[in-house]
Coordinates of C-alpha atoms in Angstrom, one line a residue:
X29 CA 150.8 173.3 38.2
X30 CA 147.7 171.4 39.0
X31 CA 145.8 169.9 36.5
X32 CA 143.3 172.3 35.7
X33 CA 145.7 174.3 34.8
X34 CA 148.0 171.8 32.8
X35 CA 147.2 172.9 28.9
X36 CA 144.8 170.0 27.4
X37 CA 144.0 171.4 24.1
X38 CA 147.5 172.9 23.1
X39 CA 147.5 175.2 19.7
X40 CA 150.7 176.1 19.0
X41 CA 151.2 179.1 15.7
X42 CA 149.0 177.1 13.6
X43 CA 148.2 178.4 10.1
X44 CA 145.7 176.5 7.3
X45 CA 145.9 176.8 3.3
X46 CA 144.3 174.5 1.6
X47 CA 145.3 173.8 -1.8
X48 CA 143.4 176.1 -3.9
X49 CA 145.2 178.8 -1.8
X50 CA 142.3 179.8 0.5
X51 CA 143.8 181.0 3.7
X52 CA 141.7 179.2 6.9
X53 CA 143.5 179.8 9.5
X54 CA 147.0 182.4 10.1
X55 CA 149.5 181.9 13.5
X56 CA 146.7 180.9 15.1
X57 CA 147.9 180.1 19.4
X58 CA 146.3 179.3 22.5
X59 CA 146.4 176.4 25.7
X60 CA 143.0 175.1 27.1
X61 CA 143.4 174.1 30.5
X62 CA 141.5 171.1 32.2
X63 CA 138.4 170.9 33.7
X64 CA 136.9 173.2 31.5
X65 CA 134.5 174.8 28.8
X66 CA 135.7 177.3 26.3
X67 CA 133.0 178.3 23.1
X68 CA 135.1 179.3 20.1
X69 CA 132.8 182.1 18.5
X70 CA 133.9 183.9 15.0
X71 CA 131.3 185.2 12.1
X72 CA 131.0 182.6 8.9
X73 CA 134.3 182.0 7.3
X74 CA 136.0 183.3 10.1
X75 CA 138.1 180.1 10.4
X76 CA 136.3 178.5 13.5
X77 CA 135.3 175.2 11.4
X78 CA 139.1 175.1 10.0
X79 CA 140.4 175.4 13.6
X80 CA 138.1 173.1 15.3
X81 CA 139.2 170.3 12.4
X82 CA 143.0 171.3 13.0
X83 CA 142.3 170.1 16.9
X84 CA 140.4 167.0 15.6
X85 CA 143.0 166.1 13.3
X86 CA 140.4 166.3 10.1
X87 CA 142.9 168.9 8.8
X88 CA 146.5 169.0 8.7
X89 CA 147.9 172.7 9.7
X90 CA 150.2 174.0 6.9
X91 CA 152.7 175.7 9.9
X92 CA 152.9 174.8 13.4
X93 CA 151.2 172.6 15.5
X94 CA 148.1 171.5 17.7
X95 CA 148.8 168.7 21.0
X96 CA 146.1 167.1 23.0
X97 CA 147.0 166.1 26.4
X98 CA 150.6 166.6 25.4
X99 CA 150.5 164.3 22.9
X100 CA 150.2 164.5 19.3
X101 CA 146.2 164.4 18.2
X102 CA 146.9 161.2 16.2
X103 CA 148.2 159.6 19.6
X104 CA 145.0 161.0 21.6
X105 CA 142.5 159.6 18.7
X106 CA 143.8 156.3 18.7
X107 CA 143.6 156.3 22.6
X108 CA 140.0 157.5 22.4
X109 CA 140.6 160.6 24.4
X110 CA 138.6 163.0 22.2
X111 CA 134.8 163.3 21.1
X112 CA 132.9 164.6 18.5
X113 CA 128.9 166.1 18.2
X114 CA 129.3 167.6 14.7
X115 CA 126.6 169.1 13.4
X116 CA 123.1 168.1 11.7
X117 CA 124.8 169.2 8.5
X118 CA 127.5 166.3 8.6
X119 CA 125.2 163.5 9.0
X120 CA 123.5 161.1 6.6
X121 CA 120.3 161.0 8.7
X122 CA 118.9 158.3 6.2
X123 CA 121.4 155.5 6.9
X124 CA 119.5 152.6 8.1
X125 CA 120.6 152.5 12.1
X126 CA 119.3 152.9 15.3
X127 CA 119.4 155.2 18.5
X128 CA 121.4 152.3 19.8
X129 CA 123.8 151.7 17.1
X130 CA 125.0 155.2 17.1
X131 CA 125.5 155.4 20.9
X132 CA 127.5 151.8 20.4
X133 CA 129.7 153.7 18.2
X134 CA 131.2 155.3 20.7
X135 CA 132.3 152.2 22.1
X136 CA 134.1 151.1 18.8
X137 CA 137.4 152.2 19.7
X138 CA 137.4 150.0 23.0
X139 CA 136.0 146.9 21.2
X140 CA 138.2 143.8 20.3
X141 CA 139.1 143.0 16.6
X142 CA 136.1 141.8 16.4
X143 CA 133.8 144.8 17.2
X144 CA 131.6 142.4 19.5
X145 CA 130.2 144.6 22.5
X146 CA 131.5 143.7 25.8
X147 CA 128.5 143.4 29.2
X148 CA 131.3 146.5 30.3
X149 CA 130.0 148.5 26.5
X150 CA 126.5 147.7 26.7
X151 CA 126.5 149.2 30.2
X152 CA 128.3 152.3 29.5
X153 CA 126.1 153.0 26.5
X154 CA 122.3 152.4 28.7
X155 CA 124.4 154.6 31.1
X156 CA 125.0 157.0 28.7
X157 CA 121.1 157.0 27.0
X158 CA 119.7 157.0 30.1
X159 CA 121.5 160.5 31.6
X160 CA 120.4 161.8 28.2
X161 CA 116.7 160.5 28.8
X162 CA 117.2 158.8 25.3
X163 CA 116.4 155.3 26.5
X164 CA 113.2 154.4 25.5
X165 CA 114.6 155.8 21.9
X166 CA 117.2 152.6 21.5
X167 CA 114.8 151.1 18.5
X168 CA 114.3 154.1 16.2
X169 CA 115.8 155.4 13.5
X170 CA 117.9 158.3 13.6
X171 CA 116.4 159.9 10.4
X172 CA 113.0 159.8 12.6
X173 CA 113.7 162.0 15.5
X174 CA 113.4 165.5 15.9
X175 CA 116.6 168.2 15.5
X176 CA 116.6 168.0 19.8
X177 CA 116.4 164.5 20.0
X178 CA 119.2 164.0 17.4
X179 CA 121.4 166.4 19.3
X180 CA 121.0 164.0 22.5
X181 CA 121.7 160.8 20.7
X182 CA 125.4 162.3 19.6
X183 CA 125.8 163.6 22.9
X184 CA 125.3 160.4 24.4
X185 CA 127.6 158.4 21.8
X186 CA 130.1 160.8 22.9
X187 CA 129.5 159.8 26.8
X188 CA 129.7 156.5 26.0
X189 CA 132.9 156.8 24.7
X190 CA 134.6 158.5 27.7
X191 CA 137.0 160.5 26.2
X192 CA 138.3 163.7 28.1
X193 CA 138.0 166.1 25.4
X194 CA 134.4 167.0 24.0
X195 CA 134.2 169.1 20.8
X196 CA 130.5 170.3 20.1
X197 CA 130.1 171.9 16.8
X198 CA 126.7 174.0 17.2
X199 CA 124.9 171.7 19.6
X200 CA 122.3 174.7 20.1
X201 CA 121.2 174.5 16.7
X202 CA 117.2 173.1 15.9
X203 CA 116.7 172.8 19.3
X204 CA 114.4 173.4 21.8
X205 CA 114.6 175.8 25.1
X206 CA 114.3 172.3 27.1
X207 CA 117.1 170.4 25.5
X208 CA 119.2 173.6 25.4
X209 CA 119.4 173.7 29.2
X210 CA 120.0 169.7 29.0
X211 CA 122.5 170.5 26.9
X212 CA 123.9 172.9 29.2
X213 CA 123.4 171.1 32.6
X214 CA 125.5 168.2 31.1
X215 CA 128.5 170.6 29.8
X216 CA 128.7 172.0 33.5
X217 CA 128.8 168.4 35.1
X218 CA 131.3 167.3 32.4
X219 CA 133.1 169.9 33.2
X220 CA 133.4 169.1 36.8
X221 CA 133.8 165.6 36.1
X222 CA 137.0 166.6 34.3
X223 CA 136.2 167.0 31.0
X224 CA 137.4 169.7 28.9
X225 CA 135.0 170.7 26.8
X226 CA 135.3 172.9 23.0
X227 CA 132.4 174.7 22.2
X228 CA 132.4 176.4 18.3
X229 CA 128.6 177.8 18.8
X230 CA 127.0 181.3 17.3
X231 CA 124.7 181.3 20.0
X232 CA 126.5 184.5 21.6
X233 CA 124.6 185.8 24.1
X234 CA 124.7 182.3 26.3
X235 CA 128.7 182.1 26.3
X236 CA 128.7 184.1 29.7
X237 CA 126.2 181.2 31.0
X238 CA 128.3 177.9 30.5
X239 CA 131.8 178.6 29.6
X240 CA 135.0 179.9 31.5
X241 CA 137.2 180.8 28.6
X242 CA 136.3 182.0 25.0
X243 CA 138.4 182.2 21.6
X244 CA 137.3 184.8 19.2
X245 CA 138.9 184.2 15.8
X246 CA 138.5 185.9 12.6
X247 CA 141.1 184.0 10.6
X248 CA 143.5 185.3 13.5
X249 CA 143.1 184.9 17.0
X250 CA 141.7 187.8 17.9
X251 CA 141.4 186.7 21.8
X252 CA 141.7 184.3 23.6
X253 CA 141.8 183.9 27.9
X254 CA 138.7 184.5 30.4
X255 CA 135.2 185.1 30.0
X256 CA 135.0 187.6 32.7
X257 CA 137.8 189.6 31.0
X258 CA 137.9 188.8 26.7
X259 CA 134.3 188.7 26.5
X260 CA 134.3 192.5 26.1
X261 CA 132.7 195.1 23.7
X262 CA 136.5 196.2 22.2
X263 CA 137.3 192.1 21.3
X264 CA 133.6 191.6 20.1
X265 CA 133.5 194.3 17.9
X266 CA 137.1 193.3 16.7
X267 CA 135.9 190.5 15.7
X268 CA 132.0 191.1 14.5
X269 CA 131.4 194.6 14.3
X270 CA 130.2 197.3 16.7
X271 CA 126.9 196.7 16.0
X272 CA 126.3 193.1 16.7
X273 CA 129.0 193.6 20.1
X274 CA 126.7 196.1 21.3
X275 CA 123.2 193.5 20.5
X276 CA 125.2 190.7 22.2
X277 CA 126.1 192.5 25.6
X278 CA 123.0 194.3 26.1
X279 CA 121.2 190.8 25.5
X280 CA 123.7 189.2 28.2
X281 CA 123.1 192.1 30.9
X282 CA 119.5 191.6 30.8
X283 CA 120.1 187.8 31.0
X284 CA 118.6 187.2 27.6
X285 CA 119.7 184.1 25.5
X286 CA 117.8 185.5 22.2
X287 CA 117.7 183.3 19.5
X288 CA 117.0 185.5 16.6
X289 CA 119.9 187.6 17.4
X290 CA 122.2 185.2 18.8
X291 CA 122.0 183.4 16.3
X292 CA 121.6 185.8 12.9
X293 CA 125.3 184.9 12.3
X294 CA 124.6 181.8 11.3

């Protein structure tokens, strides 16, 4: 087995209930391989969110279990080895730091006990601004940047950090056409650079464009394997409805990433 196809992201029957009995997630399986970008797509409440947090460790599963890198996700965490652009939503855009404070975060987890940046972080964190074209942003405060600007500040904190997992959690959201290719260009480079990339995203009509393997969930698995063969009108309508399976694929055959309908889910 070579190691794009070694499983990086590992979910093994994993079911959620949170305490006030809400199901999340139920027997929920699949193995990410290496080198690669998978978007996990399901309408709201479908359990996307609660799965995405099971693979960040945020939320414990209730049954089975999710491995990173064949290790448990505490183990990866501590060793860095997975990032995460969460959405707008999850930010306090008023705190009081700068472009370059959140990009040094990324570095934290590298840092002595002293959290004193090394010449090694500051150069991995200009590196990481600067392939994000974010560099002559390093004074300003996040709270003052635009939705696309925000989005390449989180995407350069996660760079910085170096980690071989990448979790984006909407990262086409309040942005513009030009930063959505950005955004795009870099996922495909990561990817050949190693990096296996998790996409949860509503933007349904793009999938086909940057990702080699999809999940559909709808608080099961509904499918799971390649693009070229799950991304199909029977598992779309399975999991949103004939209607919107049909909208999506007729936008993808004409090529069309259309924002009102690609993302009316959300």
């Amino acid at each position: 087995m070579n190691r794009h196809d070694e499983p990086v992201i590992d979910v093994s029957h994993v079911s959620v209930r949170y305490p006030d009995g809400h199901l999340g997630i139920q027997d929920v399986s699949l193995s990410l391989p290496g080198a690669s970008v998978c978007a996990l797509i399901g309408p709201n409440g479908s359990g996307k969110s609660t799965l995405c947090r099971t693979i960040l460790g945020f939320t414990r599963p209730t049954s089975g279990k999710a491995r990173l890198l064949g290790m448990a996700v505490r183990q990866a965490q501590k060793r860095n080895l997975v990032a995460y652009v969460p959405q707008a939503e999850e930010v306090d855009w008023q705190f009081p730091v700068s472009v370059w404070d959140v990009v040094m975060m990324g570095r934290q987890g590298q840092m002595n006990w002293l959290r004193i940046p090394s010449e090694n972080d500051r150069r991995l964190v200009k590196a990481a601004m600067a392939r994000l074209e974010i560099e002559d942003l390093a004074r300003r405060q996040i709270g003052m940047l635009s939705g696309g600007q925000k989005k390449r500040v989180f995407l350069a904190r996660s760079l910085a950090q170096g980690s071989r997992i990448l979790v984006l959690d909407e990262p086409f959201t309040g942005v513009d056409a030009h930063t959505e290719q950005s955004i795009m260009s870099l996922i495909r480079d990561l990817r050949d650079e190693g990096v296996t990339v998790l996409i949860v995203t509503h933007a349904l009509s793009s999938v086909p464009q940057y990702c080699d393997h999809v999940a559909m969930v709808s608080r099961k698995l509904v499918a799971f394997g390649p693009v070229a063969t799950t991304f199909t009108q029977p598992h779309l309508a399975t999991t949103f409805g004939d209607v919107m399976a049909d909208t999506v694929l007729s936008d993808t055959e004409r090529g069309v990433c259309d924002r009102s309908s690609a993302w009316s889910l959300s």
